Coordinates of C-alpha atoms in Angstrom, one line a residue:
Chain A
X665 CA 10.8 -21.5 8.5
X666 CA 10.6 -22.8 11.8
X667 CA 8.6 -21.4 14.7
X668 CA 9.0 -21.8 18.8
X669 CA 6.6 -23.8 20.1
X670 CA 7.5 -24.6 24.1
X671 CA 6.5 -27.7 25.5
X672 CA 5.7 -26.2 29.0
X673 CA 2.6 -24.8 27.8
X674 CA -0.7 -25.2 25.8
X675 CA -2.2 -24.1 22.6
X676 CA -5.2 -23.0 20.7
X677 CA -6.3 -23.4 17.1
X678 CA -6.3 -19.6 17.1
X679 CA -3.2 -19.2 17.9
X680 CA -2.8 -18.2 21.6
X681 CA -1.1 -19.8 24.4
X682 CA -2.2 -20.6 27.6
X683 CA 0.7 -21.3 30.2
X684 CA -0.4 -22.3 33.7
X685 CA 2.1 -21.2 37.3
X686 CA 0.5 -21.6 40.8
X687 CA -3.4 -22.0 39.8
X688 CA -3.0 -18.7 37.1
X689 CA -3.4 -19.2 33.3
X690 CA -0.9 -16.5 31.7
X691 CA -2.3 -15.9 28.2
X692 CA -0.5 -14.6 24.8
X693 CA 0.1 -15.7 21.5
X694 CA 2.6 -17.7 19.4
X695 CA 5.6 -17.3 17.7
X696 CA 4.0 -17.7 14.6
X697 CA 1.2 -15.7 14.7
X698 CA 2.9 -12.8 15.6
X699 CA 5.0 -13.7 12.3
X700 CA 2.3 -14.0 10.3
X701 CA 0.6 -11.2 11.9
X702 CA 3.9 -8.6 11.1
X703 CA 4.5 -5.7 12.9
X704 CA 2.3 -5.7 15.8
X705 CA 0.9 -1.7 16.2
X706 CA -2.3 -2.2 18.9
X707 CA -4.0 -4.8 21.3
X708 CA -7.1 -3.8 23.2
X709 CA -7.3 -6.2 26.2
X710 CA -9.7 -6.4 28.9
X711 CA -9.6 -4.8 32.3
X712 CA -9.0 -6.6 35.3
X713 CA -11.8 -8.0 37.0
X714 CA -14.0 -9.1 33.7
X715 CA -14.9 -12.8 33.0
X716 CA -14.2 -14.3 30.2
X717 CA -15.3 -17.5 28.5
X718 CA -12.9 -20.3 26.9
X719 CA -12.8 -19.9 22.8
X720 CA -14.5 -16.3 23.3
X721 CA -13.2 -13.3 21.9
X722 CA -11.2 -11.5 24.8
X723 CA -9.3 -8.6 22.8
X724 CA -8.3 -7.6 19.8
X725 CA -4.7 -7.6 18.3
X726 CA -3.4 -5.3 15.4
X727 CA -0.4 -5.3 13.1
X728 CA 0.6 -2.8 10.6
X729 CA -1.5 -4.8 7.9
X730 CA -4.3 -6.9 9.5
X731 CA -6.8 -7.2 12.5
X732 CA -7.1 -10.3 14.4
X733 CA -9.7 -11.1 17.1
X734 CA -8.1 -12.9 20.5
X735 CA -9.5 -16.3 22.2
X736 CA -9.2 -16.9 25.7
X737 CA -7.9 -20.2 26.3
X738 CA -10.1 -20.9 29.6
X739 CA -12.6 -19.7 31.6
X740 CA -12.4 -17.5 34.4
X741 CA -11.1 -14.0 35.9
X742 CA -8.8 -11.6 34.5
X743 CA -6.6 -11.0 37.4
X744 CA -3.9 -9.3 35.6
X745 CA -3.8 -7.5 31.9
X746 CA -0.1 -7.0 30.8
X747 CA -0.5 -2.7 30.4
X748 CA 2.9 -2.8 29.3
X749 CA 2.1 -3.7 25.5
X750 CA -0.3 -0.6 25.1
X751 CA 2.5 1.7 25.0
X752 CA 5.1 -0.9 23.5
X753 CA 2.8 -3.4 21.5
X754 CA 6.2 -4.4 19.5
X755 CA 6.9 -6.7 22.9
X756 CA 4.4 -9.6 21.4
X757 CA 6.8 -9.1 18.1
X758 CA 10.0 -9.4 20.0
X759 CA 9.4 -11.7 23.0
X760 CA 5.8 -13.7 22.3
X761 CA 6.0 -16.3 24.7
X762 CA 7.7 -14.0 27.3
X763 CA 7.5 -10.0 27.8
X764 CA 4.7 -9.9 24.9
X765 CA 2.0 -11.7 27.2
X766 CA -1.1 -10.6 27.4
X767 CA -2.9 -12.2 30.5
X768 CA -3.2 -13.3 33.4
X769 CA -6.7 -15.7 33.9
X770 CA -7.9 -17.1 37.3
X771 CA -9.4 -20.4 35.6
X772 CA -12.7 -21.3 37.3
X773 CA -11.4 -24.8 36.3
X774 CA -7.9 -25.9 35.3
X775 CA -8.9 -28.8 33.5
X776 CA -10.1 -26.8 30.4
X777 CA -6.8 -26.7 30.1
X778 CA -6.5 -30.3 29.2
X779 CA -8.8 -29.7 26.0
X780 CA -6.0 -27.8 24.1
X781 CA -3.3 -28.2 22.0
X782 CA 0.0 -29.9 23.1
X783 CA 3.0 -28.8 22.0
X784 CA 3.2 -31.6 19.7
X785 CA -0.5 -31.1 18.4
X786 CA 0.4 -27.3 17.7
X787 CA 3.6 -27.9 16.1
X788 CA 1.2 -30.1 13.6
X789 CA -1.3 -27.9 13.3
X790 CA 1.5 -24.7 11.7
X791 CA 3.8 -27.0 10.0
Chain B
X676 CA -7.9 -17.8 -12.5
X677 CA -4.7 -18.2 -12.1
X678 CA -2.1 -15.2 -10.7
X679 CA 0.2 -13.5 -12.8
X680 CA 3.8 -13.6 -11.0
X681 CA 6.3 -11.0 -11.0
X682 CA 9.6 -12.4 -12.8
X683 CA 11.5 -12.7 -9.3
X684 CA 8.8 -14.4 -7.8
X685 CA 11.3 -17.4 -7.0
X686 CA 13.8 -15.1 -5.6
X687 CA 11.7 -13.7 -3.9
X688 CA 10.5 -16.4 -2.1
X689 CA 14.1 -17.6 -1.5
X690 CA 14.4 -14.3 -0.2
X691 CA 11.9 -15.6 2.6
X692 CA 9.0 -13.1 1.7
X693 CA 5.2 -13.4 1.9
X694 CA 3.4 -12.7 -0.3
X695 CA -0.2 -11.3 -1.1
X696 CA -2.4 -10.7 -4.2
X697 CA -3.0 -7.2 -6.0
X698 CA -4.5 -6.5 -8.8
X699 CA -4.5 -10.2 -9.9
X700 CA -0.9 -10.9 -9.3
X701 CA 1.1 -12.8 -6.5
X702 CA 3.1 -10.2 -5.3
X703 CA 5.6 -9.6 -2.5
X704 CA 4.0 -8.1 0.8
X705 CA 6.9 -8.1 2.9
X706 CA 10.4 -9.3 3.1
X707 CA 11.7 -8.7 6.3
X708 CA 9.1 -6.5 8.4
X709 CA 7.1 -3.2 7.4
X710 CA 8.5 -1.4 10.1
X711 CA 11.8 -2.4 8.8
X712 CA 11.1 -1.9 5.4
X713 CA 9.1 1.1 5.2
X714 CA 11.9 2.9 7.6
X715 CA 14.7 2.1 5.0
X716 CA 12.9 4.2 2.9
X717 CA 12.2 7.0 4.6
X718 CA 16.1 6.5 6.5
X719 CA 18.5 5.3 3.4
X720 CA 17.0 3.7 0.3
X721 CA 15.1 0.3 -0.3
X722 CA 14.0 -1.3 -3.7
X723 CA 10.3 -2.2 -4.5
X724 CA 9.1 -5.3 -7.3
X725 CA 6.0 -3.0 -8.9
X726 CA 6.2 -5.5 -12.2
X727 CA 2.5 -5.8 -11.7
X728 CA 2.1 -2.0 -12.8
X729 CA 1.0 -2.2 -16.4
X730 CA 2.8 -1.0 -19.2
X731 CA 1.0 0.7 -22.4
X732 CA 3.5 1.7 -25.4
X733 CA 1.6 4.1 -27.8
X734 CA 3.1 6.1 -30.7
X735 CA 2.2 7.3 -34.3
X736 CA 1.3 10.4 -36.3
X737 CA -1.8 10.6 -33.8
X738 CA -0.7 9.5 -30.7
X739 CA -0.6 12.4 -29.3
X740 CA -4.3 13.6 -30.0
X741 CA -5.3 10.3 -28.3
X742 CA -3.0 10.4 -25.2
X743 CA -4.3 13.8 -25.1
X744 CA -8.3 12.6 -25.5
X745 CA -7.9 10.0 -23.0
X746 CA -6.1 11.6 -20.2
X747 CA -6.8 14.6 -18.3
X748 CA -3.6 16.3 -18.1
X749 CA -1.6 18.1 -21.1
X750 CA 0.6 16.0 -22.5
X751 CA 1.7 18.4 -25.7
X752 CA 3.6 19.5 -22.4
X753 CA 5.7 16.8 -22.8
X754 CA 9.2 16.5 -24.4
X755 CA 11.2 13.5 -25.1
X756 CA 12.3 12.2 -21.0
X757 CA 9.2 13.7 -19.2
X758 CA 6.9 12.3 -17.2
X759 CA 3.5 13.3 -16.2
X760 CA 0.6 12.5 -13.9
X761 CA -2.6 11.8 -15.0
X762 CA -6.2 10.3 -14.2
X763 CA -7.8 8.5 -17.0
X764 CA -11.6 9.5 -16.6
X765 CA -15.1 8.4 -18.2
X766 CA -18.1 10.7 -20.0
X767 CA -19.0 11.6 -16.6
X768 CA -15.6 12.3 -15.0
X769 CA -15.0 9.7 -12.5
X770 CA -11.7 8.4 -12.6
X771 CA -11.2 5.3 -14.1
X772 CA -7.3 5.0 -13.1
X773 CA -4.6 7.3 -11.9
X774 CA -1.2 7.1 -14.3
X775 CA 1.9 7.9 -15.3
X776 CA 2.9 8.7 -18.9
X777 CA 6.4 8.7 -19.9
X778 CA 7.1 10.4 -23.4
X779 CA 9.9 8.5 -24.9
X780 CA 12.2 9.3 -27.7
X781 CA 10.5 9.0 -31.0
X782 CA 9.9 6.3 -33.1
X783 CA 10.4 6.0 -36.6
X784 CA 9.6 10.4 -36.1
X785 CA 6.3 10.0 -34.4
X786 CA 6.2 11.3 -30.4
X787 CA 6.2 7.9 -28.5
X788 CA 4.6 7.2 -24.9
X789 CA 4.8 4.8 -22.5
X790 CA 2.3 4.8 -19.8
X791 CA 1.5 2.9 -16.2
X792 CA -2.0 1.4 -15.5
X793 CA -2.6 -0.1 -11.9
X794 CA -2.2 -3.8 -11.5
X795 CA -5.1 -5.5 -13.4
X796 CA -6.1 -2.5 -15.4
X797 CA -4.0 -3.1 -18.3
X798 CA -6.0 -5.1 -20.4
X799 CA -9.2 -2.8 -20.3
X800 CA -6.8 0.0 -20.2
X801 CA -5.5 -1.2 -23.5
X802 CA -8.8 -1.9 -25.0
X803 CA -10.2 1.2 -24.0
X804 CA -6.8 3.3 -26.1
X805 CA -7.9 0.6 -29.2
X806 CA -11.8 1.4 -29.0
X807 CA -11.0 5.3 -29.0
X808 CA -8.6 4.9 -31.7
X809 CA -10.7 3.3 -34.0
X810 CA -13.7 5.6 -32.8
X811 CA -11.8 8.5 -33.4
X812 CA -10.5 6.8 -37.0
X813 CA -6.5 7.8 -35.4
X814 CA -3.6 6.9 -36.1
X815 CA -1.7 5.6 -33.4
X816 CA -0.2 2.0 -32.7
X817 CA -1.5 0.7 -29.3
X818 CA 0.8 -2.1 -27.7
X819 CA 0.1 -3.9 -24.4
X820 CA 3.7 -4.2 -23.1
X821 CA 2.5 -5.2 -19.2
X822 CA 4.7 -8.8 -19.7
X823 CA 7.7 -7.2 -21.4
X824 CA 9.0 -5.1 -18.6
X825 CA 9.0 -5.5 -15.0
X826 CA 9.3 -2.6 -12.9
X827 CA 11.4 -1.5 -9.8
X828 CA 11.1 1.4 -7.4
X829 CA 14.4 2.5 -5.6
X830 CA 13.5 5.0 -3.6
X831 CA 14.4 6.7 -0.5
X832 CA 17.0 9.9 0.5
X833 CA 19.9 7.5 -1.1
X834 CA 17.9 6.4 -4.1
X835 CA 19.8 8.7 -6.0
X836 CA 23.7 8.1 -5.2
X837 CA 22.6 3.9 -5.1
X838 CA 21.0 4.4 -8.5
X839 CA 24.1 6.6 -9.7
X840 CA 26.2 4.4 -8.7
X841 CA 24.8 1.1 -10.6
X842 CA 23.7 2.8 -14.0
X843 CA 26.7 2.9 -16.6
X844 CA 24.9 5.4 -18.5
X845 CA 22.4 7.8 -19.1
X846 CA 21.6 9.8 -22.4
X847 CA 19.3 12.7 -22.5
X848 CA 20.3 15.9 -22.2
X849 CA 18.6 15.8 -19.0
X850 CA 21.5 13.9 -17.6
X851 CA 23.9 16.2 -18.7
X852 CA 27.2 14.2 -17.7
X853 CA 25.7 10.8 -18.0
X854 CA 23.9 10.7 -14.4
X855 CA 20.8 10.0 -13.5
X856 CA 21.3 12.7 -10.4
X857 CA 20.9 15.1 -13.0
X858 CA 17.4 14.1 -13.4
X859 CA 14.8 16.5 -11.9
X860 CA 11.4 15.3 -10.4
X861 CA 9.4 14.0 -13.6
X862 CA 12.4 13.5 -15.5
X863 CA 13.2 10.1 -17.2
X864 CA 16.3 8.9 -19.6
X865 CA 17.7 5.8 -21.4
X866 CA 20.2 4.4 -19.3
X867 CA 22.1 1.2 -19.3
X868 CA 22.6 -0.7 -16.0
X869 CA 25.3 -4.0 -16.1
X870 CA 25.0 -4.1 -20.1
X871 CA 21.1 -4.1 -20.3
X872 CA 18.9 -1.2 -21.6
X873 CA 16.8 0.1 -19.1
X874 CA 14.1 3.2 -18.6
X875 CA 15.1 5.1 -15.7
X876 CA 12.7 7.9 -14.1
X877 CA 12.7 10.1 -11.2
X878 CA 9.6 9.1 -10.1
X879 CA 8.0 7.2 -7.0
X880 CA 5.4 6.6 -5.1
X881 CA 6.5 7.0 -1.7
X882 CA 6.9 10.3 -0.9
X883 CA 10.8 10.2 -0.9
X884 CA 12.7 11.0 -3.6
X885 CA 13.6 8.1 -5.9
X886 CA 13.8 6.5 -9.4
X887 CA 11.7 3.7 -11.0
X888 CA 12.7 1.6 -13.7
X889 CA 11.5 -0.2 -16.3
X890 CA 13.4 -3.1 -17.3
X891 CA 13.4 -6.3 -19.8
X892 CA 11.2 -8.9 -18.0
X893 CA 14.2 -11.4 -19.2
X894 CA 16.7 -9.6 -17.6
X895 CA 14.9 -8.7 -14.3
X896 CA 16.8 -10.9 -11.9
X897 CA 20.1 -9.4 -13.4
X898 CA 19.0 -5.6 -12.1
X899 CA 17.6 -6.2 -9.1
X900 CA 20.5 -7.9 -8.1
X901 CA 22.6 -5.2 -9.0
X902 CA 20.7 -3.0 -6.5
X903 CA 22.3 -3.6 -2.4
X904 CA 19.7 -2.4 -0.4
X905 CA 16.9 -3.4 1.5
X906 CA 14.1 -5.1 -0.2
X907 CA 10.9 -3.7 0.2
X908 CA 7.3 -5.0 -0.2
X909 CA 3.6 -3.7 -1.1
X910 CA 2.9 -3.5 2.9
X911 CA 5.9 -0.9 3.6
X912 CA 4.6 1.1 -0.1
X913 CA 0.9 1.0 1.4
X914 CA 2.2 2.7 4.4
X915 CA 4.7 4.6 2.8
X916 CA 2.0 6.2 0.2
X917 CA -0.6 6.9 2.7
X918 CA 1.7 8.7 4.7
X919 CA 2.6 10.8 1.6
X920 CA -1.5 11.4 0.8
X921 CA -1.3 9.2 -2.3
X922 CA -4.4 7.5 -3.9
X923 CA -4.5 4.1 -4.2
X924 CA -6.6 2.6 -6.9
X925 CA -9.5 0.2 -6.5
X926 CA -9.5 1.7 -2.8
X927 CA -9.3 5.8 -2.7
X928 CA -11.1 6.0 -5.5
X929 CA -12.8 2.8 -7.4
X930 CA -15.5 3.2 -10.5
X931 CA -17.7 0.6 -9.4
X932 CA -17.6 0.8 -5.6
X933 CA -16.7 4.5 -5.0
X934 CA -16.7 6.4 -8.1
X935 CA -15.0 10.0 -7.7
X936 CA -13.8 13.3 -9.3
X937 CA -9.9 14.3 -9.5
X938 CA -11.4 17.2 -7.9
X939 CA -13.2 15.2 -4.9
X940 CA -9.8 12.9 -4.8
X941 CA -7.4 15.5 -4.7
X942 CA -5.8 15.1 -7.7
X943 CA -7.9 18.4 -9.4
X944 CA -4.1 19.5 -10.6
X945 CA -3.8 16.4 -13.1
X946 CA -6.8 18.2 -15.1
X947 CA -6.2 20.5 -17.2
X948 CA -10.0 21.7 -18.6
X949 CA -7.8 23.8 -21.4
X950 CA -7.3 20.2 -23.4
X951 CA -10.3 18.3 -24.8
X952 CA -10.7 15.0 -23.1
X953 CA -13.2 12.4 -22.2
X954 CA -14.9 13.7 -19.3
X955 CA -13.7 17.2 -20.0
X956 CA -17.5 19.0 -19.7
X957 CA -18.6 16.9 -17.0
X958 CA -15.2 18.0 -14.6
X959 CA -15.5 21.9 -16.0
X960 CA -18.8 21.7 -14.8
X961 CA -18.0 20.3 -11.3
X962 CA -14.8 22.6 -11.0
X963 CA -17.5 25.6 -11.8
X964 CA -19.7 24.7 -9.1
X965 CA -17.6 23.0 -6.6
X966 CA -17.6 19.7 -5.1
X967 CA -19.8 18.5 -1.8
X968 CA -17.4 15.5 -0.9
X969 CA -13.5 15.3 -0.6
X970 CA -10.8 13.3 0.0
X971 CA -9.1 14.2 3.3
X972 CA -6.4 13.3 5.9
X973 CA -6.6 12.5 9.0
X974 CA -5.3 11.8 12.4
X975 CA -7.1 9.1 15.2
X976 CA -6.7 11.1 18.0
X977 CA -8.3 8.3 20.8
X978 CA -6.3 4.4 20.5
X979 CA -7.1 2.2 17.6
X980 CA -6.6 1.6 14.1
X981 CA -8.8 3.0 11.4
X982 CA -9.0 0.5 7.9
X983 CA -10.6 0.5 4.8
X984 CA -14.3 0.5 4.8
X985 CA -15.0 1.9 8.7
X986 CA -17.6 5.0 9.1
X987 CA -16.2 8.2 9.4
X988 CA -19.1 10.3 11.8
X989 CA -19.4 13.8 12.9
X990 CA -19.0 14.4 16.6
X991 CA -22.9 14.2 16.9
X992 CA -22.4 9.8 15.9
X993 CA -24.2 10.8 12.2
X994 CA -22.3 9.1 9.7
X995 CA -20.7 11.1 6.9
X996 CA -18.0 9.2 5.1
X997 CA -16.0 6.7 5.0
X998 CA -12.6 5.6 5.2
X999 CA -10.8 4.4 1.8
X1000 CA -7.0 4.3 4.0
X1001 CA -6.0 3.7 7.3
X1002 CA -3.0 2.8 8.8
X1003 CA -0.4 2.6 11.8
X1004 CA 2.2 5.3 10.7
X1005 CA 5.5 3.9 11.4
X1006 CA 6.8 7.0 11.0
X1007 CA 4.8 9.0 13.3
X1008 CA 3.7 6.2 15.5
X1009 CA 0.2 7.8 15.1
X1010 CA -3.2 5.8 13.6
X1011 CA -3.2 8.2 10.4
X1012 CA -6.4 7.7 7.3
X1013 CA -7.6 9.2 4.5
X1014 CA -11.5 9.1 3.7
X1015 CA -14.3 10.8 1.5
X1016 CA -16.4 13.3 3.8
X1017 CA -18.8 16.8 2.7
X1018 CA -16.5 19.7 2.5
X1019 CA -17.6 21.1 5.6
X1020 CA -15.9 19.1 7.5
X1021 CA -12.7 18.8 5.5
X1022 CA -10.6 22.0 6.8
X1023 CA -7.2 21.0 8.9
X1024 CA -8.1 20.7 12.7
X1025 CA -12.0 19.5 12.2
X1026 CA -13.1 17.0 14.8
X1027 CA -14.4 13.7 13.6
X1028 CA -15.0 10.2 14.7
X1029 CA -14.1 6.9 13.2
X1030 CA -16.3 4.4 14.4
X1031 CA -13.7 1.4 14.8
X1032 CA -15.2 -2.1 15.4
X1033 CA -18.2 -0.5 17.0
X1034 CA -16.5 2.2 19.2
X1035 CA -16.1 6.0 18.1
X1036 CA -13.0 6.8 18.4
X1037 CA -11.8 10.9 18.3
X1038 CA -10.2 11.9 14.8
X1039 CA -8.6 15.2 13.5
X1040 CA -8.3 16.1 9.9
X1041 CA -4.7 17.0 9.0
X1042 CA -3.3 18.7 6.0
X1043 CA -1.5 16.2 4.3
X1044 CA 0.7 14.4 3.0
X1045 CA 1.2 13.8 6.9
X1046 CA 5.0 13.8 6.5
X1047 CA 7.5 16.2 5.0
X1048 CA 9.2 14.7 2.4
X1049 CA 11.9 15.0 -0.6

């Protein structure tokens, strides 16, 4: 089975993507995590306004059958959380890298992004 | 040690499922989604893979005195075609398993039964029937069948004109003009489906109506392929049974980890104290006196998901149980659970907290099963 992976943004080892627009950091996961995950049922997110650290736990995602903790990809503040997905949590399931983000990070310093994943390096990593 | 695999584990996997192991066996978790699966049954009718349910054949002048000794339920009830629920229990009346015994037409003039151990429990299962036997000095043939038949569950609101419709025949005088729709709940015949000899029963673990059959391991791919509906895998039963109330071994109730009574687990209506059976004067005395701790439903009232294993607390944070079940009910879109608490806090519409990665969250105790069903 093949998965997305779009080469306009970066990726973690856990799983989450980290796409960068205008000095923000929009945040979710991948394609195939939210396969392997299943039906995605919960995610508890921060509020806006908390810090969060790069490869710390920022939320918490949950499908019918399994719990996973969530990674921020950088450092910084959470300007925007995507409120949408706590009353339709299915959006991560349907559209990952689009409606189903999660986000939105002010990085205190966009070259953090440079430490993860390419595209390339992801595709890799889930093949 | 390696995994036992279902007969159709390659179809399976060219099916493109995942798959998980239960009960020592590499089974299929989901095919398509849970939410897709687990609505087909509760919609229309979907087909389940349980060939990692155990299969224990048993007949003989005496194999109804040890069916009878080793079960808690009556099976002298039984005729030829019936089905019946049971727990399997030690000295002290703790369930051991929770099962299904068929009684099948008779062999040779001796009452024949077939009966279902959970996944992994068939080989102690079948040592524990041997051990009594030859305790007891009775006569009774004991056969581990487990990798002679694999099992299927069709079940859901169409289980019954889908099943109709692929069986040739049926023969009992249960299925009075050769269909299984004749069948009533707990009622099982000899049927044939495309040429092959097959065990069909209304019976099911999903809270829908449905049949479950028990066919030749060699001719396994030949059934299930006769079968157009939606595949369905153990993630979509595990939601499927909890929203029914249903016990799931190893986890509702488990000898070693969480021993418990029929009577604490619900399932006081599989004993019947009036047959002599291991355990028999260990559960007549707890049914005398009542228990302190049962098995109850409930509903997460605050956001989250409750799982196996997270404290169950009374609205003053003191823990009191725990829960054994927990799930996202696609159903009722609602974080549903079951769990052991004291019986004063077990009544529908009692307040309760599960304590969810650190954070009580509000819970209500509902009657269940949490859905109507069948």
């Amino acid at each position: 089975m093949s998965f997305d992976v779009p080469d306009d943004r970066r990726y973690l080892e856990s799983h989450e993507w980290a796409l960068e627009t205008d000095g923000v950091v929009r945040v979710g996961i991948s394609d195939f995590a939210q396969d392997e995950l299943g039906d995605v049922v919960f995610v508890e997110l921060p509020d806006e306004g908390d810090e969060v650290e790069q490869e710390a736990e920022f939320g918490v995602i949950e499908s019918i059958k399994a719990v996973s903790d969530l990674y921020a990809p950088v450092s910084g503040e959470v300007v925007s959380v995507h409120e949408d997905l706590f009353d339709a949590p299915e959006l991560v399931n349907e559209d990952p890298f689009g409606e189903g983000w999660m986000l939105e990070i002010e990085p205190d310093d966009t070259a953090e992004l440079e430490e993860l994943l390419s595209a390339d390096e992801y595709e890799d990593q889930i093949a | 040690m390696p995994l036992q695999t279902p007969p159709l584990r390659g179809i399976h996997d060219e099916r493109g499922a995942k798959f998980t192991e239960f009960g020592g066996w590499d089974m299929p978790v989901e095919f398509d989604s849970i939410r897709t699966e687990h609505a087909a049954v509760r919609e229309d009718v979907g087909i389940f893979d349980v060939s990692h349910m155990g299969q224990i054949h048993v007949t003989g002048p005496d194999a109804t005195e040890l069916m009878q000794r080793l079960t808690t339920n009556d099976v002298s009830r039984l005729s030829v075609g019936d089905a019946q629920y049971a727990a399997i229990t030690d000295e002290d009346g703790t369930i051991i398993d929770d099962t299904v015994i068929y009684r099948l037409p008779d062999e040779g003039g001796e009452a024949t039964y077939l009966f279902i151990p959970n996944a992994g429990t068939d080989e102690s299962t079948h040592e524990r029937w041997i051990s009594y036997r030859n305790e007891w000095d009775l006569e009774a043939t004991v056969d581990n069948r487990t990798d002679e038949y694999a099992m299927f569950a069709v079940q859901g609101p169409n289980a019954a004109t889908l099943v109709d419709d692929v069986v040739d025949t049926a023969d009992t005088a249960d299925a009075i003009d050769g269909s299984v729709t004749d069948l009533s709940r707990f009622e099982a015949t000899e049927s044939t489906i495309d040429g092959v000899e097959c065990w069909t029963a209304r019976t099911g673990y999903t809270g829908e109506d449905g049949f479950e059959l028990l066919v030749p391991w060699t001719e396994a791919e030949r059934i299930w392929s006769a079968f157009d509906c939606q595949p369905c895998g153990l993630g979509a039963r595990d939601t499927l049974r909890i929203e029914a109330g249903l016990l799931l071994a190893g986890q509702d109730f488990n000898p070693e980890d969480n021993p418990r009574t029929p009577y604490e687990a619900g399932i006081g209506f599989t004993v019947d104290l009036e047959t002599e059976f291991v355990g028999r004067d260990a559960l007549a005395e707890i049914e005398a006196e009542g228990v302190e701790e049962q098995l109850v439903g409930f509903q997460l009232i605050d956001r989250g998901v409750p799982r196996h294993g997270y404290d169950i607390t009374n609205p003053e944070s003191r823990v009191i149980g725990t829960v054994t079940s927990g799930t996202m009910s696609p159903t009722l879109e609602q974080a549903i659970g079951l769990g052991y608490v004291p019986v004063e806090y077990a009544d529908p519409g009692t307040t309760l907290q599960v304590v969810v990665r650190g954070q009580s969250k509000k819970a209500r105790v509902e009657q269940t099963p949490f859905i109507d069903t069948q």
